[in-house]
Tab-separated table of C-alpha atoms in Angstrom:
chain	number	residue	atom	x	y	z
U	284	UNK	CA	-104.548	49.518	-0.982
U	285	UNK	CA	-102.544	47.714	1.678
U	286	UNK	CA	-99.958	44.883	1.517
U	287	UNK	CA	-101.329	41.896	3.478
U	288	UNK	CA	-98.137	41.974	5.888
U	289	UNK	CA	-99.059	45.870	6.493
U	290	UNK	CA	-97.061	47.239	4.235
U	291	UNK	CA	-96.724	50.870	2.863
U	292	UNK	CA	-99.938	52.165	0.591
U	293	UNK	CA	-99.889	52.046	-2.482
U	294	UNK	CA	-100.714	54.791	-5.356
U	295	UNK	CA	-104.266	53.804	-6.021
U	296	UNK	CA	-105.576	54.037	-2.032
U	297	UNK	CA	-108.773	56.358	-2.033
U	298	UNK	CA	-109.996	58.378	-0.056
U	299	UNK	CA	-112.399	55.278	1.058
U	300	UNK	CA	-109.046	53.092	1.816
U	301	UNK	CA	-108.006	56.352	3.697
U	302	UNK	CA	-110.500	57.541	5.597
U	303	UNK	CA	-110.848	55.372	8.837
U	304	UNK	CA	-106.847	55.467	9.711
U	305	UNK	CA	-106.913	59.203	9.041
U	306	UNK	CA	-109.923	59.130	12.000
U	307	UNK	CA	-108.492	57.345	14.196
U	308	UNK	CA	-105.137	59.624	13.950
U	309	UNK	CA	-106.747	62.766	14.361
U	310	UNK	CA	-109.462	61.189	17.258
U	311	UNK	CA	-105.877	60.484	19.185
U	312	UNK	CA	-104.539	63.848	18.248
U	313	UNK	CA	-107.581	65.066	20.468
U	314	UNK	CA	-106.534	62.626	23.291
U	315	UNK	CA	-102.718	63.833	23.108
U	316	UNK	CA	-103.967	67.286	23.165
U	317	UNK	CA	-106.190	66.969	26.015
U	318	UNK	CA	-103.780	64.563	27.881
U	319	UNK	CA	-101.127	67.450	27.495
U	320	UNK	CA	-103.585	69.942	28.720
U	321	UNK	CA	-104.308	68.072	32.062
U	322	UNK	CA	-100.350	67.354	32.456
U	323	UNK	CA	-98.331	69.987	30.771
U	324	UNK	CA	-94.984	68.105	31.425
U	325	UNK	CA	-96.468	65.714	28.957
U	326	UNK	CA	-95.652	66.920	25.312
U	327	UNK	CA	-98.729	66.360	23.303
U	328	UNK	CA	-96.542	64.833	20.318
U	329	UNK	CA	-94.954	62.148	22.694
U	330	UNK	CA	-98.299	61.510	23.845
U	331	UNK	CA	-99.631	60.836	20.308
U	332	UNK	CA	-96.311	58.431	19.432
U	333	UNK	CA	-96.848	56.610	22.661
U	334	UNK	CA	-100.776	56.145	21.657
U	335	UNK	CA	-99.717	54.878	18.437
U	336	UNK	CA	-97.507	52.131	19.612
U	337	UNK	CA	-99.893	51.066	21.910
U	338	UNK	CA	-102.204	51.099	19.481
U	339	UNK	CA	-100.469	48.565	17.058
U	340	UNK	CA	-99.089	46.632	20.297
U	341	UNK	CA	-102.561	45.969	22.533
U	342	UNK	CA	-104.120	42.730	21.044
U	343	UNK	CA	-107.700	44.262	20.435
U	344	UNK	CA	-106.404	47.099	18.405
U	345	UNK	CA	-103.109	45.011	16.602
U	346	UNK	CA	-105.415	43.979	13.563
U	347	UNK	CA	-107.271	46.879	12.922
U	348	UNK	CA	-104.018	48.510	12.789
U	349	UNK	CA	-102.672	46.233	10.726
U	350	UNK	CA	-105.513	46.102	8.711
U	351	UNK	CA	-108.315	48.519	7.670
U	352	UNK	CA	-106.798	51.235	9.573
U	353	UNK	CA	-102.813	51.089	7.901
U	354	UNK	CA	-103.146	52.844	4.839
U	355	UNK	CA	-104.651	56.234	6.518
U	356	UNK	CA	-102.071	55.756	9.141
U	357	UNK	CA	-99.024	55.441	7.000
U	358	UNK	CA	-100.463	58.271	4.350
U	359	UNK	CA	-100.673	60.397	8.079
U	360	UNK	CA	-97.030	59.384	8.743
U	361	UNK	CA	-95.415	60.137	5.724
U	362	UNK	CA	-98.010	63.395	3.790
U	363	UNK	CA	-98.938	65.402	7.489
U	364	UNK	CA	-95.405	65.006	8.537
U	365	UNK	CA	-94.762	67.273	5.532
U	366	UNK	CA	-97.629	70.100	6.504
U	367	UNK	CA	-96.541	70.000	9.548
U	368	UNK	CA	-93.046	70.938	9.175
U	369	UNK	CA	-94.267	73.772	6.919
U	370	UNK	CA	-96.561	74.924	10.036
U	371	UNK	CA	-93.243	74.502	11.866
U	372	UNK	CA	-92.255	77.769	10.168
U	373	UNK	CA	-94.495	79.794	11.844
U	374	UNK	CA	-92.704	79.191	15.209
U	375	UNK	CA	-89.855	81.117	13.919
U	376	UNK	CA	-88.567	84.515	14.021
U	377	UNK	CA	-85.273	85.454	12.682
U	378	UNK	CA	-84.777	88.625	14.488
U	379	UNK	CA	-85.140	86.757	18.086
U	380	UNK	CA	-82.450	84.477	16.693
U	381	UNK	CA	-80.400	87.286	15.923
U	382	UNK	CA	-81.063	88.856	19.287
U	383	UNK	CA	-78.694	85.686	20.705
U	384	UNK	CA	-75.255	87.568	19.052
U	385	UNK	CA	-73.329	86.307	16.341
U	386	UNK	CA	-71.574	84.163	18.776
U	387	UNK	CA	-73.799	82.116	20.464
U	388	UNK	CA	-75.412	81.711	17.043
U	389	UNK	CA	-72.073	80.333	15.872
U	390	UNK	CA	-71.547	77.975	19.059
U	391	UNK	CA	-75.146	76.602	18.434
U	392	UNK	CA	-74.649	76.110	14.741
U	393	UNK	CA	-71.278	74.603	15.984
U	394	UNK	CA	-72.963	72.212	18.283
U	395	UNK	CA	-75.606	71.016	15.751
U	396	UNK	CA	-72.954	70.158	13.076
U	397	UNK	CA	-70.906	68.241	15.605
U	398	UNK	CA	-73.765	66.523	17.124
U	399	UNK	CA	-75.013	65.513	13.475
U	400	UNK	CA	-71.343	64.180	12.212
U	401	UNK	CA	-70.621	62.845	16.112
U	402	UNK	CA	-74.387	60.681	15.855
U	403	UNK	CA	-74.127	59.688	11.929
U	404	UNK	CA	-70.168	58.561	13.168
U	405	UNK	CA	-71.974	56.180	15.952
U	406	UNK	CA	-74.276	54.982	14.152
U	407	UNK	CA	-71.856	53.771	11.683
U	408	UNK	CA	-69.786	52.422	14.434
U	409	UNK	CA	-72.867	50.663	15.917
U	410	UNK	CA	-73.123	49.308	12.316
U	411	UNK	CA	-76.816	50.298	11.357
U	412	UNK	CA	-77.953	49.651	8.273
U	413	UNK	CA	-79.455	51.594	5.281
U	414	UNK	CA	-80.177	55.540	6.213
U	415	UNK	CA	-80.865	54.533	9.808
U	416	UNK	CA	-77.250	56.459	11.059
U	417	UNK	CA	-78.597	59.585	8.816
U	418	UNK	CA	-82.156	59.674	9.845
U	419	UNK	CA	-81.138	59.343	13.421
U	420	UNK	CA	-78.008	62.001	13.019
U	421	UNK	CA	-80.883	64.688	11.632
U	422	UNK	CA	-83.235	63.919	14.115
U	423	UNK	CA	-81.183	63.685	16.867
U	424	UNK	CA	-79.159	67.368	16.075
U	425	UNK	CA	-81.722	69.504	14.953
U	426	UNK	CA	-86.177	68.755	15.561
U	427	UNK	CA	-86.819	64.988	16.217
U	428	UNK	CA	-89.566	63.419	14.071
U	429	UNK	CA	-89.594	66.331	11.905
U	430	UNK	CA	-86.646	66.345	10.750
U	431	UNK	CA	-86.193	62.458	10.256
U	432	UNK	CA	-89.208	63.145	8.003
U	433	UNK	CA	-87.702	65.996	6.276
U	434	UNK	CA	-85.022	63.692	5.536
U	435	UNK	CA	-86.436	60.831	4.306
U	436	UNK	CA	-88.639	62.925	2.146
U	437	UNK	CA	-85.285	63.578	0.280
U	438	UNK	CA	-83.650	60.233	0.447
U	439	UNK	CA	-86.508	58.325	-0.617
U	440	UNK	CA	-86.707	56.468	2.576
U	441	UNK	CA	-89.503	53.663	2.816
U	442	UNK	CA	-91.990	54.554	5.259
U	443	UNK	CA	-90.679	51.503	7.575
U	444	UNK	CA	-87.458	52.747	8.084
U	445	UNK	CA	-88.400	55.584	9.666
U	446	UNK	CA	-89.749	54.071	12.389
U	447	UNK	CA	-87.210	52.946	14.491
U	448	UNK	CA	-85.412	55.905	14.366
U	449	UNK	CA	-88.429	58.281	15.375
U	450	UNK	CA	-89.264	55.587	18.047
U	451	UNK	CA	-85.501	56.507	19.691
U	452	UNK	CA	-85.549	60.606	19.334
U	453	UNK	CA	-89.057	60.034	21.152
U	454	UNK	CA	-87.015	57.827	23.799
U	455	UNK	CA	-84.469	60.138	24.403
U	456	UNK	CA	-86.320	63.049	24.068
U	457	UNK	CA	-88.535	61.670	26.813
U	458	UNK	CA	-85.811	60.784	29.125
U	459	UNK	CA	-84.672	64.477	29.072
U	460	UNK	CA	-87.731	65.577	30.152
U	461	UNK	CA	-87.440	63.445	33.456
U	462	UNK	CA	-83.452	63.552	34.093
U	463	UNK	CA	-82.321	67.276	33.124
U	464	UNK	CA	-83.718	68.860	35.561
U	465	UNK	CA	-82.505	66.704	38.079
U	466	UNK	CA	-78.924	68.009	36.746
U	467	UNK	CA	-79.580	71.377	36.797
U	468	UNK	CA	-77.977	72.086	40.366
U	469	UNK	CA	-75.730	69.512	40.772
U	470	UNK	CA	-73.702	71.087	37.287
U	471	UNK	CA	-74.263	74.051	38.829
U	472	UNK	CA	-76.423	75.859	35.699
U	473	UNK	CA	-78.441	79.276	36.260
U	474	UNK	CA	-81.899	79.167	34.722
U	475	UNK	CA	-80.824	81.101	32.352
U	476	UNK	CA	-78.207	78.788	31.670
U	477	UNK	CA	-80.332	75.701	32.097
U	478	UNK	CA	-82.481	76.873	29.412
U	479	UNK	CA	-79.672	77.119	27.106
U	480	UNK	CA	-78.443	73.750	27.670
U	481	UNK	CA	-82.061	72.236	27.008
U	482	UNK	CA	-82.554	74.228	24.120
U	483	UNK	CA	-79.163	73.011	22.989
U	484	UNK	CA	-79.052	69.677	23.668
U	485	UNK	CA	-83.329	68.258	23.948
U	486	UNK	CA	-84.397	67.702	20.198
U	487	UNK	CA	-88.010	67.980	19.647
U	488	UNK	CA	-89.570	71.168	20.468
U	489	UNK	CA	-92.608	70.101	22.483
U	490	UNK	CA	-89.759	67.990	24.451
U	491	UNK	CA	-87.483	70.995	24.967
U	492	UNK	CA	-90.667	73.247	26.678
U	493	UNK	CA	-91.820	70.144	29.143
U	494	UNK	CA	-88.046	70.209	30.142
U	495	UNK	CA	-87.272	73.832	30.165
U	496	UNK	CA	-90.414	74.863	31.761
U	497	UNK	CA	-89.340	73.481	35.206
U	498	UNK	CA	-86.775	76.332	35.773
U	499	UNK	CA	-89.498	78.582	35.382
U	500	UNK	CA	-89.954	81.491	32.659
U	501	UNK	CA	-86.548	82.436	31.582
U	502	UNK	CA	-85.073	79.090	30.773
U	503	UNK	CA	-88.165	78.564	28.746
U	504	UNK	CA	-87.433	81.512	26.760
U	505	UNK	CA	-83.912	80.879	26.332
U	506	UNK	CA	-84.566	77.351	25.707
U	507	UNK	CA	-87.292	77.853	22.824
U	508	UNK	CA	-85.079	81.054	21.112
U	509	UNK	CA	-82.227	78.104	20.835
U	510	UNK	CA	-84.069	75.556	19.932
U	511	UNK	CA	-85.319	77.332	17.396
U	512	UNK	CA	-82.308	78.179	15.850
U	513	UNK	CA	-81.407	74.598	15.786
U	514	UNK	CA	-84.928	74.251	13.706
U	515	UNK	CA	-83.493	76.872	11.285
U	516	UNK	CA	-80.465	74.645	10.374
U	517	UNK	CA	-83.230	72.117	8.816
U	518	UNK	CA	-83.499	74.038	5.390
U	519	UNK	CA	-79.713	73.735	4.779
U	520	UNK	CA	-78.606	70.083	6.052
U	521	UNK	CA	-81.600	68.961	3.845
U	522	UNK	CA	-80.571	70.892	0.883
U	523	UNK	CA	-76.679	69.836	1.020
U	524	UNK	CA	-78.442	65.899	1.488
U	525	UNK	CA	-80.649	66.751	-1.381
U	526	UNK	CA	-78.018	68.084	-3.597
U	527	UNK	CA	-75.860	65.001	-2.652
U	528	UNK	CA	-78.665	62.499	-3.320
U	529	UNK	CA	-79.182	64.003	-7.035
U	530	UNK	CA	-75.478	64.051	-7.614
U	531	UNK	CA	-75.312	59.969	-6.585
U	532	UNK	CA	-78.740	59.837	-8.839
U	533	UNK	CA	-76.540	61.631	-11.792
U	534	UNK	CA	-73.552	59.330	-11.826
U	535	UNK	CA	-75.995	56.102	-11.167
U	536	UNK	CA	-77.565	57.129	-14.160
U	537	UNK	CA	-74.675	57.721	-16.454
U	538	UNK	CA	-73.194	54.217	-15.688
U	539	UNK	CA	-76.688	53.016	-16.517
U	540	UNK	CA	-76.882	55.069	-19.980
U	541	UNK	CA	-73.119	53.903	-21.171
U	542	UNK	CA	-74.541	50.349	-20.736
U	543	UNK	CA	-78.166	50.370	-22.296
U	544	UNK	CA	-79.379	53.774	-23.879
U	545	UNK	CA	-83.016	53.225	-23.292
U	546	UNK	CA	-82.225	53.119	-19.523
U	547	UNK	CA	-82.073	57.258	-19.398
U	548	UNK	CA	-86.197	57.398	-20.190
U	549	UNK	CA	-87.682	59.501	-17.270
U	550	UNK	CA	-85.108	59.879	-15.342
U	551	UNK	CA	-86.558	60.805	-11.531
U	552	UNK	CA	-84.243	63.174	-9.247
U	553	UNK	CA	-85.124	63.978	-5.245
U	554	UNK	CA	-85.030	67.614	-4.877
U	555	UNK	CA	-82.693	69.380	-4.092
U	556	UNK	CA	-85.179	70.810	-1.143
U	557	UNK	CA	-88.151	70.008	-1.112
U	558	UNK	CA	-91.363	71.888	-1.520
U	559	UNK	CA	-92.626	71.162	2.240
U	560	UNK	CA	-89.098	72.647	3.169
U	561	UNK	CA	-89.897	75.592	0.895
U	562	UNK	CA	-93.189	75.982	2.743
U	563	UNK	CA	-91.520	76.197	6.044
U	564	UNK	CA	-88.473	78.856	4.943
U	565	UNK	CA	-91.611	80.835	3.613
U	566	UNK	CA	-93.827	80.572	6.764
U	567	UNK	CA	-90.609	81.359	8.655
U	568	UNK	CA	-89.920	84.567	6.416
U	569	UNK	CA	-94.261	85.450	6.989
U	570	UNK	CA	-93.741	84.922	10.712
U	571	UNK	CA	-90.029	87.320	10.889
U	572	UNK	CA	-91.938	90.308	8.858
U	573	UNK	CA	-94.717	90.572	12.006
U	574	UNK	CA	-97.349	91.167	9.265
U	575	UNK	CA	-98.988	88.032	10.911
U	576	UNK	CA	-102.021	88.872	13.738
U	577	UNK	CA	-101.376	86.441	17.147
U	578	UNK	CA	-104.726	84.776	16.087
U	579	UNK	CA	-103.179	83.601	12.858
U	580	UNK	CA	-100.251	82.445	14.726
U	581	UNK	CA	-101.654	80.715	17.236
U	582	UNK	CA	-104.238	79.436	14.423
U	583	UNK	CA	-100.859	77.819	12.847
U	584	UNK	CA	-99.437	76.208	16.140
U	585	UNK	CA	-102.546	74.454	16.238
U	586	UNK	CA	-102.779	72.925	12.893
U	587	UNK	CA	-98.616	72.253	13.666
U	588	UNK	CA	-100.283	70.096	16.573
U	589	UNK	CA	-102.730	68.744	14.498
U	590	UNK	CA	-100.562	67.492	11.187
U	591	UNK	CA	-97.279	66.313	13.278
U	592	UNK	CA	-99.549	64.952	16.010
U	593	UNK	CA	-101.583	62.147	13.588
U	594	UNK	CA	-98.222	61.789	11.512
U	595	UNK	CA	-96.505	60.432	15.016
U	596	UNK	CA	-99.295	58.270	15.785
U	597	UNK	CA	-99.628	57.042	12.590
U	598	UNK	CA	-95.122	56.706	12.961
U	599	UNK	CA	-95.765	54.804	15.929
U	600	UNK	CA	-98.652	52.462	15.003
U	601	UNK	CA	-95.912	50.744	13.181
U	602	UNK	CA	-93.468	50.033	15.918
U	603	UNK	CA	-94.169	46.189	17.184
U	604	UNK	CA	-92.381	46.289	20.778
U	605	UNK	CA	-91.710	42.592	20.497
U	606	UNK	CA	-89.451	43.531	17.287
U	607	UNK	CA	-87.993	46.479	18.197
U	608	UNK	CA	-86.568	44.739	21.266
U	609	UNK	CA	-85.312	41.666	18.616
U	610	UNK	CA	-83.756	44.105	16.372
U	611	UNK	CA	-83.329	47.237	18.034
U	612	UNK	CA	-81.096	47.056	20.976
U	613	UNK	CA	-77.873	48.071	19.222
U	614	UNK	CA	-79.368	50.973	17.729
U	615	UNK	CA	-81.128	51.963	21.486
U	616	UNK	CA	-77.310	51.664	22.929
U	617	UNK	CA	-75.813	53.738	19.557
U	618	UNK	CA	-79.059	56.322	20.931
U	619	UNK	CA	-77.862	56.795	24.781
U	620	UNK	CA	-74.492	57.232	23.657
U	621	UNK	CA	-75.556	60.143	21.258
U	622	UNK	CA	-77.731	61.906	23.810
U	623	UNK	CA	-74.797	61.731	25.829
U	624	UNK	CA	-72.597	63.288	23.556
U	625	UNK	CA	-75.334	65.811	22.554
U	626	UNK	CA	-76.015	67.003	26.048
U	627	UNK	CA	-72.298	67.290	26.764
U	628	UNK	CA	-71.739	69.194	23.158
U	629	UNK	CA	-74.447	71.853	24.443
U	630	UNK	CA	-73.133	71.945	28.020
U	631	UNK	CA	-69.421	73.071	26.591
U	632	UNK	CA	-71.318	75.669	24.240
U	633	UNK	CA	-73.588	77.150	27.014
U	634	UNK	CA	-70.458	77.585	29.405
U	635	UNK	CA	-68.795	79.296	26.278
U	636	UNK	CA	-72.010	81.783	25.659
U	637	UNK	CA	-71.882	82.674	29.333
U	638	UNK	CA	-67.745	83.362	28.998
């Protein structure tokens, strides 16, 4: 079912109550895909966010979002976020990460953990509310929308507030694609170097290969091997948040039990990681053996751009322009200023790797 207003589904939607929003997300999946296939410089996944905001946003379409359409859209947005970030895994090879040197491994891990504590710090200055500095902070440091969703997987996050924050990665992420490579020769980068810096500093994948590609071959290598290693860093930030959100479940609990005992019946813990973040450490593990065949690899990629591409939609048929601009300029400000400090984290690390 679906709250008059909109709202989240609720545990009793069928497939029935599903069915036409799930369409519709995978119908614009098609369009994103074939969009990006005319314009490569397009990422397919910013394609299918933008789709989905117009979507909810264009007067014709507002209601059906908002109506017989929202419960398959926010079931897309919240359950193939989760398959796709376990497709993600496929994308990854440990032993090209390892190729980089411990080093730049270390100045990459180094820039992620800065940019996470530098964005969660902003956002807190900017004074966001409820897991909006968090969600942002993940997203923003290591795989966009995927993360965010790996993230609010463990923190319980309503489906709502993840919006805003995947509707700024997508921003930002967007912005790189058109103003990096304008900077490329006046800071005086090699493609190689370029490629670093993008893969560094751009957070969604798709994002970081529209960017990089415009240096040509190498800095799309580069770009992807350290991106990728940024990707790897998902498994652990999640667990530490997961094994911080059980401990803050553990004491909440024991105040509750020390004032009424019947309070400690079924007592419900996040995990510590969860099992979609299990699913992509194993499809990463498949994909670093080389047991895999291309086919199946490619075979993966696709359903990546499948599951992620109908979750963003279904992310961004929830974003009402008219509100975001009421209630989201702070946070688009608290954005800029973290894309700044990303980029210039990643510039200081890629002039350190070529040292």
């Amino acid at each position: 079912m679906v709250k008059p207003d909109g709202g989240v589904v609720t545990k009793g939607a069928t497939l029935h109550t599903l069915a036409p929003g799930l369409a519709v997300a995978l119908g614009a999946v098609a369009v994103s895909l074939l969009l990006h296939a005319v314009v490569p410089m397009l990422p397919s996944m910013t394609i299918a966010v933008v789709l989905g905001i117009a979507a909810v946003n264009l007067p014709v379409t507002s209601q059906w979002c908002q109506g017989p359409l929202r419960a398959g859209l926010n079931f897309a947005g919240k359950h193939f976020m989760r398959a796709g970030i376990v497709f993600l895994g496929l994308k990854l090879s440990l032993g090209d990460i390892m190729g980089l040197g411990w080093i730049s491994v270390a100045l990459i891990v180094g820039v992620v953990l800065l940019s996470f504590a530098g964005t969660f710090t902003l956002g807190k200055l900017f004074k966001l509310g409820g897991d909006t500095p968090l969600l942002i902070a993940t997203g923003f440091s290591i795989c966009g929308a995927s993360a965010i969703g790996a993230m609010a997987a463990v923190k319980n996050t309503k489906h709502e507030d993840t919006v805003l924050p995947v509707a700024l990665v997508t921003l930002c992420g967007t912005l790189a694609i058109g103003v990096l490579p304008l900077l490329m020769h006046p800071l005086g980068l090699t493609n190689l170097q370029f490629g670093q810096w993008v893969g560094a500093g751009v957070h969604d994948v798709g994002q970081v290969v529209a960017t990089a590609q415009t240096a040509g071959a190498v800095a799309l290598s580069a770009a992807v091997v350290v991106k990728l290693t940024r990707v790897v860093l998902l498994a652990p930030i999640v667990g530490v948040a997961g094994a911080l959100e059980r401990r803050r479940h553990a004491r909440a609990l024991a105040l509750m039990v020390a004032g009424s005992p019947e309070a400690a019946a079924a007592p419900r813990f996040p995990p510590v990681i969860p099992m979609f973040v299990v699913g992509f450490l194993l499809m990463a593990a498949l994909r670093t053996t080389g047991w895999m065949s291309d086919g199946v690899i490619e075979a993966g990629a696709l359903a990546q751009d499948i599951t992620l591409g109908a979750a963003l939609f279904g992310l961004g048929s929830s974003v009402r322009v008219r509100e975001l601009l009421n209630t989201g300029l702070r946070a688009t400000v608290m954005a800029m200023c973290a894309w700044a400090l990303i980029a210039a984290l990643a510039f200081g690390a890629v002039h350190l790797m070529s040292a």
